[in-house]
């Protein structure tokens, strides 16, 4: 650490705020137990100021929450149960007074996922960035590659809201409240994805690059052709189908599985589940149709700010 | 990721360079197995440009190596065997051409520690920073807190070289070659620390904040008084006792244990091991003596650049 005194007092302050949520901090590494017969699942994700978020649009607590939620969403995609989160922050001078609110936001996301905070790092720097590493355990982690020909394609929730918020900011408009929330407070679908895995999901991914791009990832990993019925895609209120297809950072779960397996989902979680397509034998590519005709899908997600 | 095309091609290039060292990359998370009966040990560490290193002093490969080695050293301190490393980099436009050399440096450190690279993240940003997360496993992880009254205090290797290099750069001088190497290419003492744990070490820490500061951490965690005989401290050639006591980032192992337990160490690893003090009943504090008299120790390690 760059400034031991400042670092140690900030760490103390974080630990006080986190309370019982912080576990095993104080040694060179945290010691965790992976349940017997379970695999360890691990992922890391960075959120960089003016690339992934802007301090003009989000509160410090939202920045912290969103960074942690995006990482936790990767555990959801693998149907893993969170067992620990590490929070590494590079903090510019101008953000010192926001550090505790950032830490509160991280804690909100961790607490909602029942995930202890087991370590981290605080560094000075010129640019605010947060790198969150998440650890989970699963007996049978879901992967991107398990789809079988004949599986149906499903998605949780509604898509496009986060992307609409980013578009509004880019155009200098204030986004609609529900789109702003979709961007600022996404919900990692942790319990939902574990339920889906237990009920027969064969492959899954969380939607971070956009529905179309992430469906392509499933097609490539599964070596299957994937088709999406554009008319079936659940578009968020105030968002367009384009935003739903090409916008990213929805953090909903896109997955394959048998047609009839997930009937109890919506009742169990009070969350929409929509069948939007299918996996078929064929070259690993994606086709999106509207009214039965293939349509072109703009590729890739355009982040908040391009430098 | 900010720029999918650029990201994906960089990831592909990294994976090609890493070869078999990269494992389980391509899903939302990596899936690892912790050996039965072992604990999982995890730590994360950030290296930020102009705070922890300067591109004026280190090559890109050295920057990558050093970031990964510093993180791996935390596993050494816990006597854990590395099972995976995640490499999250924020890459400014001006560093794009150095990305592969950075990745090579990370791979060097991982390969030397027999640690697969299991994941990572690449983001654009304004400032180069690397956050390395390391995972290890150990049946009985060493902690900072296990010292017993009557234990002796030991340290591996020689101290102060890295700090002397930093001081030279600060004063606008070129550091001596061996001090520069001590800073640029530290060796995480992974195998050594596991051997020490097996042979009776009771507590350990890696020297990142400086010998005196890290000895204080052992005293506080162990609730014991620790004394150091300054005249016994193994000072690196071309370094001062002050640098050895207060300089940081040596990444040697400071540990406690019975006096007679480690006689085979130097022969086994061709590395110096020096008994430099003791743990005693008493208030958790550190006393350093020279010629029998207590001396004052400057506190804390001054990083490369204060902003």
Short mmCIF file of C-alpha atoms in Angstrom, two decimals, chain B residues 51-305:
data_model
loop_
_atom_site.label_atom_id
_atom_site.label_comp_id
_atom_site.label_asym_id
_atom_site.label_seq_id
_atom_site.Cartn_x
_atom_site.Cartn_y
_atom_site.Cartn_z
CA UNK B 51 2.61 4.73 -7.20
CA UNK B 52 4.09 1.25 -7.08
CA UNK B 53 6.27 1.42 -10.18
CA UNK B 54 7.30 3.75 -12.95
CA UNK B 55 7.48 2.93 -16.64
CA UNK B 56 10.69 4.97 -16.65
CA UNK B 57 12.42 2.38 -14.45
CA UNK B 58 10.96 -1.00 -15.31
CA UNK B 59 10.36 -2.77 -18.60
CA UNK B 60 6.77 -3.85 -19.32
CA UNK B 61 7.77 -7.48 -18.67
CA UNK B 62 9.23 -6.50 -15.30
CA UNK B 63 6.07 -4.57 -14.41
CA UNK B 64 3.96 -7.64 -15.13
CA UNK B 65 6.37 -10.01 -13.39
CA UNK B 66 6.61 -7.86 -10.28
CA UNK B 67 2.84 -7.39 -9.94
CA UNK B 68 2.26 -11.13 -10.11
CA UNK B 69 5.24 -11.97 -7.87
CA UNK B 70 4.04 -9.58 -5.17
CA UNK B 71 0.65 -11.26 -5.10
CA UNK B 72 2.13 -14.77 -5.16
CA UNK B 73 4.30 -13.78 -2.21
CA UNK B 74 1.12 -13.51 -0.11
CA UNK B 75 0.46 -17.18 -0.81
CA UNK B 76 4.02 -17.94 0.28
CA UNK B 77 3.40 -16.12 3.57
CA UNK B 78 0.47 -18.46 4.19
CA UNK B 79 2.49 -21.56 3.17
CA UNK B 80 -0.07 -22.21 0.45
CA UNK B 81 0.49 -23.97 -2.85
CA UNK B 82 -0.63 -21.78 -5.78
CA UNK B 83 -3.58 -23.18 -7.73
CA UNK B 84 -4.58 -20.18 -9.83
CA UNK B 85 -3.86 -16.57 -10.72
CA UNK B 86 -6.22 -13.94 -12.19
CA UNK B 87 -4.74 -10.97 -13.99
CA UNK B 88 -6.83 -7.78 -14.30
CA UNK B 89 -5.15 -4.97 -16.18
CA UNK B 90 -6.24 -1.40 -16.91
CA UNK B 91 -4.39 -0.43 -20.07
CA UNK B 92 -3.95 3.14 -21.29
CA UNK B 93 -3.83 3.81 -25.01
CA UNK B 94 -0.09 4.55 -24.64
CA UNK B 95 0.57 1.01 -23.29
CA UNK B 96 -1.27 -0.98 -25.95
CA UNK B 97 1.96 -2.00 -27.62
CA UNK B 98 3.39 -3.16 -24.28
CA UNK B 99 0.46 -5.41 -23.42
CA UNK B 100 2.05 -8.62 -24.63
CA UNK B 101 5.31 -7.96 -22.80
CA UNK B 102 3.30 -7.28 -19.64
CA UNK B 103 1.49 -10.57 -20.10
CA UNK B 104 4.82 -12.34 -20.64
CA UNK B 105 6.08 -10.96 -17.34
CA UNK B 106 2.98 -12.17 -15.52
CA UNK B 107 3.49 -15.57 -17.12
CA UNK B 108 7.14 -15.69 -15.98
CA UNK B 109 6.11 -15.18 -12.37
CA UNK B 110 3.24 -17.65 -12.62
CA UNK B 111 5.37 -20.29 -14.34
CA UNK B 112 8.14 -19.99 -11.74
CA UNK B 113 5.52 -20.58 -9.04
CA UNK B 114 3.90 -23.48 -10.97
CA UNK B 115 0.68 -21.47 -10.91
CA UNK B 116 -1.81 -21.68 -13.78
CA UNK B 117 -3.38 -18.45 -15.04
CA UNK B 118 -7.11 -19.07 -14.72
CA UNK B 119 -8.70 -15.76 -15.60
CA UNK B 120 -8.45 -12.05 -15.92
CA UNK B 121 -9.84 -8.89 -17.31
CA UNK B 122 -8.60 -6.24 -19.73
CA UNK B 123 -9.98 -2.71 -19.57
CA UNK B 124 -9.03 0.51 -21.17
CA UNK B 125 -8.25 3.39 -18.81
CA UNK B 126 -6.09 6.42 -18.35
CA UNK B 127 -3.56 4.88 -16.01
CA UNK B 128 -1.76 1.54 -16.10
CA UNK B 129 -2.69 -0.69 -13.18
CA UNK B 130 -2.55 -4.41 -12.59
CA UNK B 131 -4.64 -6.19 -9.99
CA UNK B 132 -3.51 -9.75 -9.42
CA UNK B 133 -5.61 -12.22 -7.46
CA UNK B 134 -3.98 -15.45 -6.35
CA UNK B 135 -5.56 -18.65 -5.12
CA UNK B 136 -3.75 -21.32 -3.21
CA UNK B 137 -4.44 -24.38 -1.14
CA UNK B 138 -2.95 -25.57 2.13
CA UNK B 139 -3.83 -28.22 4.68
CA UNK B 140 -2.61 -25.96 7.46
CA UNK B 141 -2.21 -22.37 6.26
CA UNK B 142 0.33 -20.37 8.23
CA UNK B 143 -1.05 -17.19 9.73
CA UNK B 144 0.41 -14.07 11.31
CA UNK B 145 -0.94 -15.05 14.69
CA UNK B 146 0.59 -18.39 15.70
CA UNK B 147 3.81 -17.27 17.42
CA UNK B 148 4.45 -18.60 20.94
CA UNK B 149 6.52 -16.98 23.68
CA UNK B 150 10.00 -18.45 23.39
CA UNK B 151 9.86 -18.75 19.58
CA UNK B 152 12.78 -17.33 17.67
CA UNK B 153 12.35 -14.88 14.76
CA UNK B 154 13.89 -15.71 11.37
CA UNK B 155 14.09 -14.14 7.96
CA UNK B 156 14.97 -15.60 4.56
CA UNK B 157 17.41 -13.93 2.18
CA UNK B 158 18.83 -10.42 2.50
CA UNK B 159 16.88 -7.21 2.98
CA UNK B 160 16.94 -3.61 1.82
CA UNK B 161 17.93 -3.97 -1.83
CA UNK B 162 14.55 -3.06 -3.33
CA UNK B 163 14.26 -0.04 -1.07
CA UNK B 164 17.76 1.16 -2.00
CA UNK B 165 16.76 1.01 -5.66
CA UNK B 166 13.68 3.15 -4.97
CA UNK B 167 15.81 5.66 -3.03
CA UNK B 168 18.29 5.88 -5.89
CA UNK B 169 15.53 6.59 -8.43
CA UNK B 170 14.04 9.22 -6.14
CA UNK B 171 17.40 10.95 -5.98
CA UNK B 172 17.76 10.77 -9.77
CA UNK B 173 20.52 8.15 -9.61
CA UNK B 174 20.69 4.81 -11.39
CA UNK B 175 20.48 2.09 -8.70
CA UNK B 176 23.16 -0.57 -8.35
CA UNK B 177 22.37 -3.51 -10.61
CA UNK B 178 21.64 -5.98 -7.78
CA UNK B 179 19.33 -3.50 -6.03
CA UNK B 180 17.48 -2.82 -9.25
CA UNK B 181 17.03 -6.58 -9.67
CA UNK B 182 15.82 -6.92 -6.08
CA UNK B 183 13.08 -4.42 -6.93
CA UNK B 184 12.29 -5.63 -10.45
CA UNK B 185 12.51 -9.40 -10.02
CA UNK B 186 11.64 -10.41 -6.44
CA UNK B 187 11.25 -14.14 -5.84
CA UNK B 188 8.12 -15.26 -4.02
CA UNK B 189 9.35 -17.84 -1.48
CA UNK B 190 6.63 -20.37 -2.21
CA UNK B 191 8.43 -23.70 -1.83
CA UNK B 192 10.58 -22.31 0.95
CA UNK B 193 7.62 -21.23 3.06
CA UNK B 194 5.84 -24.56 2.64
CA UNK B 195 9.01 -26.29 3.82
CA UNK B 196 9.20 -23.93 6.81
CA UNK B 197 5.58 -24.66 7.75
CA UNK B 198 6.25 -28.38 7.53
CA UNK B 199 9.30 -27.96 9.75
CA UNK B 200 7.57 -26.09 12.55
CA UNK B 201 7.16 -22.40 11.65
CA UNK B 202 4.43 -21.01 13.92
CA UNK B 203 3.60 -17.68 12.21
CA UNK B 204 4.76 -15.91 9.06
CA UNK B 205 4.39 -12.80 6.95
CA UNK B 206 6.04 -11.70 3.73
CA UNK B 207 8.03 -8.50 3.94
CA UNK B 208 6.13 -5.95 1.92
CA UNK B 209 5.87 -3.01 4.32
CA UNK B 210 9.42 -3.38 5.66
CA UNK B 211 11.01 -5.67 8.26
CA UNK B 212 10.11 -3.49 11.24
CA UNK B 213 6.52 -2.83 10.16
CA UNK B 214 5.93 -6.48 9.30
CA UNK B 215 7.50 -7.65 12.58
CA UNK B 216 5.01 -5.32 14.30
CA UNK B 217 2.20 -7.04 12.39
CA UNK B 218 3.41 -10.40 13.77
CA UNK B 219 3.61 -8.95 17.30
CA UNK B 220 0.07 -7.53 17.09
CA UNK B 221 -1.45 -10.66 15.55
CA UNK B 222 0.40 -12.96 17.98
CA UNK B 223 -0.19 -10.69 21.02
CA UNK B 224 3.50 -10.97 21.86
CA UNK B 225 6.49 -8.70 22.20
CA UNK B 226 9.00 -9.13 19.40
CA UNK B 227 12.66 -8.15 19.67
CA UNK B 228 15.06 -7.84 16.74
CA UNK B 229 18.84 -7.76 17.04
CA UNK B 230 19.69 -5.10 14.47
CA UNK B 231 23.25 -6.37 14.26
CA UNK B 232 21.99 -9.76 13.07
CA UNK B 233 19.74 -8.44 10.28
CA UNK B 234 21.01 -9.71 6.89
CA UNK B 235 21.48 -6.52 4.88
CA UNK B 236 21.73 -6.80 1.08
CA UNK B 237 25.02 -5.79 -0.50
CA UNK B 238 24.84 -2.10 -1.30
CA UNK B 239 21.97 -1.48 1.14
CA UNK B 240 21.89 0.05 4.62
CA UNK B 241 20.43 -1.34 7.84
CA UNK B 242 17.85 1.46 7.69
CA UNK B 243 16.74 0.26 4.26
CA UNK B 244 16.62 -3.30 5.58
CA UNK B 245 14.51 -2.29 8.59
CA UNK B 246 12.20 0.27 7.04
CA UNK B 247 12.32 -0.39 3.32
CA UNK B 248 9.63 -2.59 1.90
CA UNK B 249 8.93 -4.99 -0.93
CA UNK B 250 11.73 -7.41 -0.18
CA UNK B 251 9.20 -10.29 -0.41
CA UNK B 252 11.33 -12.40 1.89
CA UNK B 253 9.59 -14.45 4.58
CA UNK B 254 9.68 -13.31 8.21
CA UNK B 255 8.57 -16.06 10.56
CA UNK B 256 8.69 -17.47 14.06
CA UNK B 257 9.45 -20.99 15.22
CA UNK B 258 11.61 -23.12 17.48
CA UNK B 259 15.31 -22.30 17.46
CA UNK B 260 16.60 -25.62 16.20
CA UNK B 261 14.01 -26.58 13.57
CA UNK B 262 15.34 -25.10 10.36
CA UNK B 263 18.97 -26.25 10.17
CA UNK B 264 18.52 -27.92 6.77
CA UNK B 265 16.91 -24.88 5.12
CA UNK B 266 19.95 -23.23 3.56
CA UNK B 267 21.28 -26.49 2.16
CA UNK B 268 17.86 -27.36 0.75
CA UNK B 269 17.17 -24.05 -0.97
CA UNK B 270 20.60 -22.46 -1.33
CA UNK B 271 19.14 -19.42 0.40
CA UNK B 272 20.26 -17.66 3.55
CA UNK B 273 18.20 -18.07 6.69
CA UNK B 274 19.01 -15.80 9.62
CA UNK B 275 17.84 -15.85 13.19
CA UNK B 276 17.29 -12.17 14.00
CA UNK B 277 15.24 -12.07 17.18
CA UNK B 278 12.64 -13.60 19.43
CA UNK B 279 9.01 -13.56 20.50
CA UNK B 280 8.39 -13.01 24.21
CA UNK B 281 5.51 -12.57 26.62
CA UNK B 282 4.62 -8.91 26.80
CA UNK B 283 2.67 -6.09 25.23
CA UNK B 284 2.45 -6.53 21.43
CA UNK B 285 5.23 -4.26 20.30
CA UNK B 286 8.58 -4.36 18.56
CA UNK B 287 11.98 -3.51 19.99
CA UNK B 288 15.04 -3.28 17.78
CA UNK B 289 18.46 -3.26 19.49
CA UNK B 290 21.97 -2.55 18.30
CA UNK B 291 24.89 -3.46 20.54
CA UNK B 292 22.29 -4.26 23.20
CA UNK B 293 20.69 -0.78 23.12
CA UNK B 294 17.18 -0.06 21.76
CA UNK B 295 17.20 2.05 18.61
CA UNK B 296 14.46 4.06 16.94
CA UNK B 297 13.13 2.66 13.69
CA UNK B 298 11.72 4.97 11.03
CA UNK B 299 8.17 3.82 10.42
CA UNK B 300 6.59 2.69 7.22
CA UNK B 301 7.72 2.23 3.69
CA UNK B 302 7.81 5.12 1.32
CA UNK B 303 6.61 4.00 -2.08
CA UNK B 304 8.13 5.00 -5.34
CA UNK B 305 6.15 8.15 -5.83
#
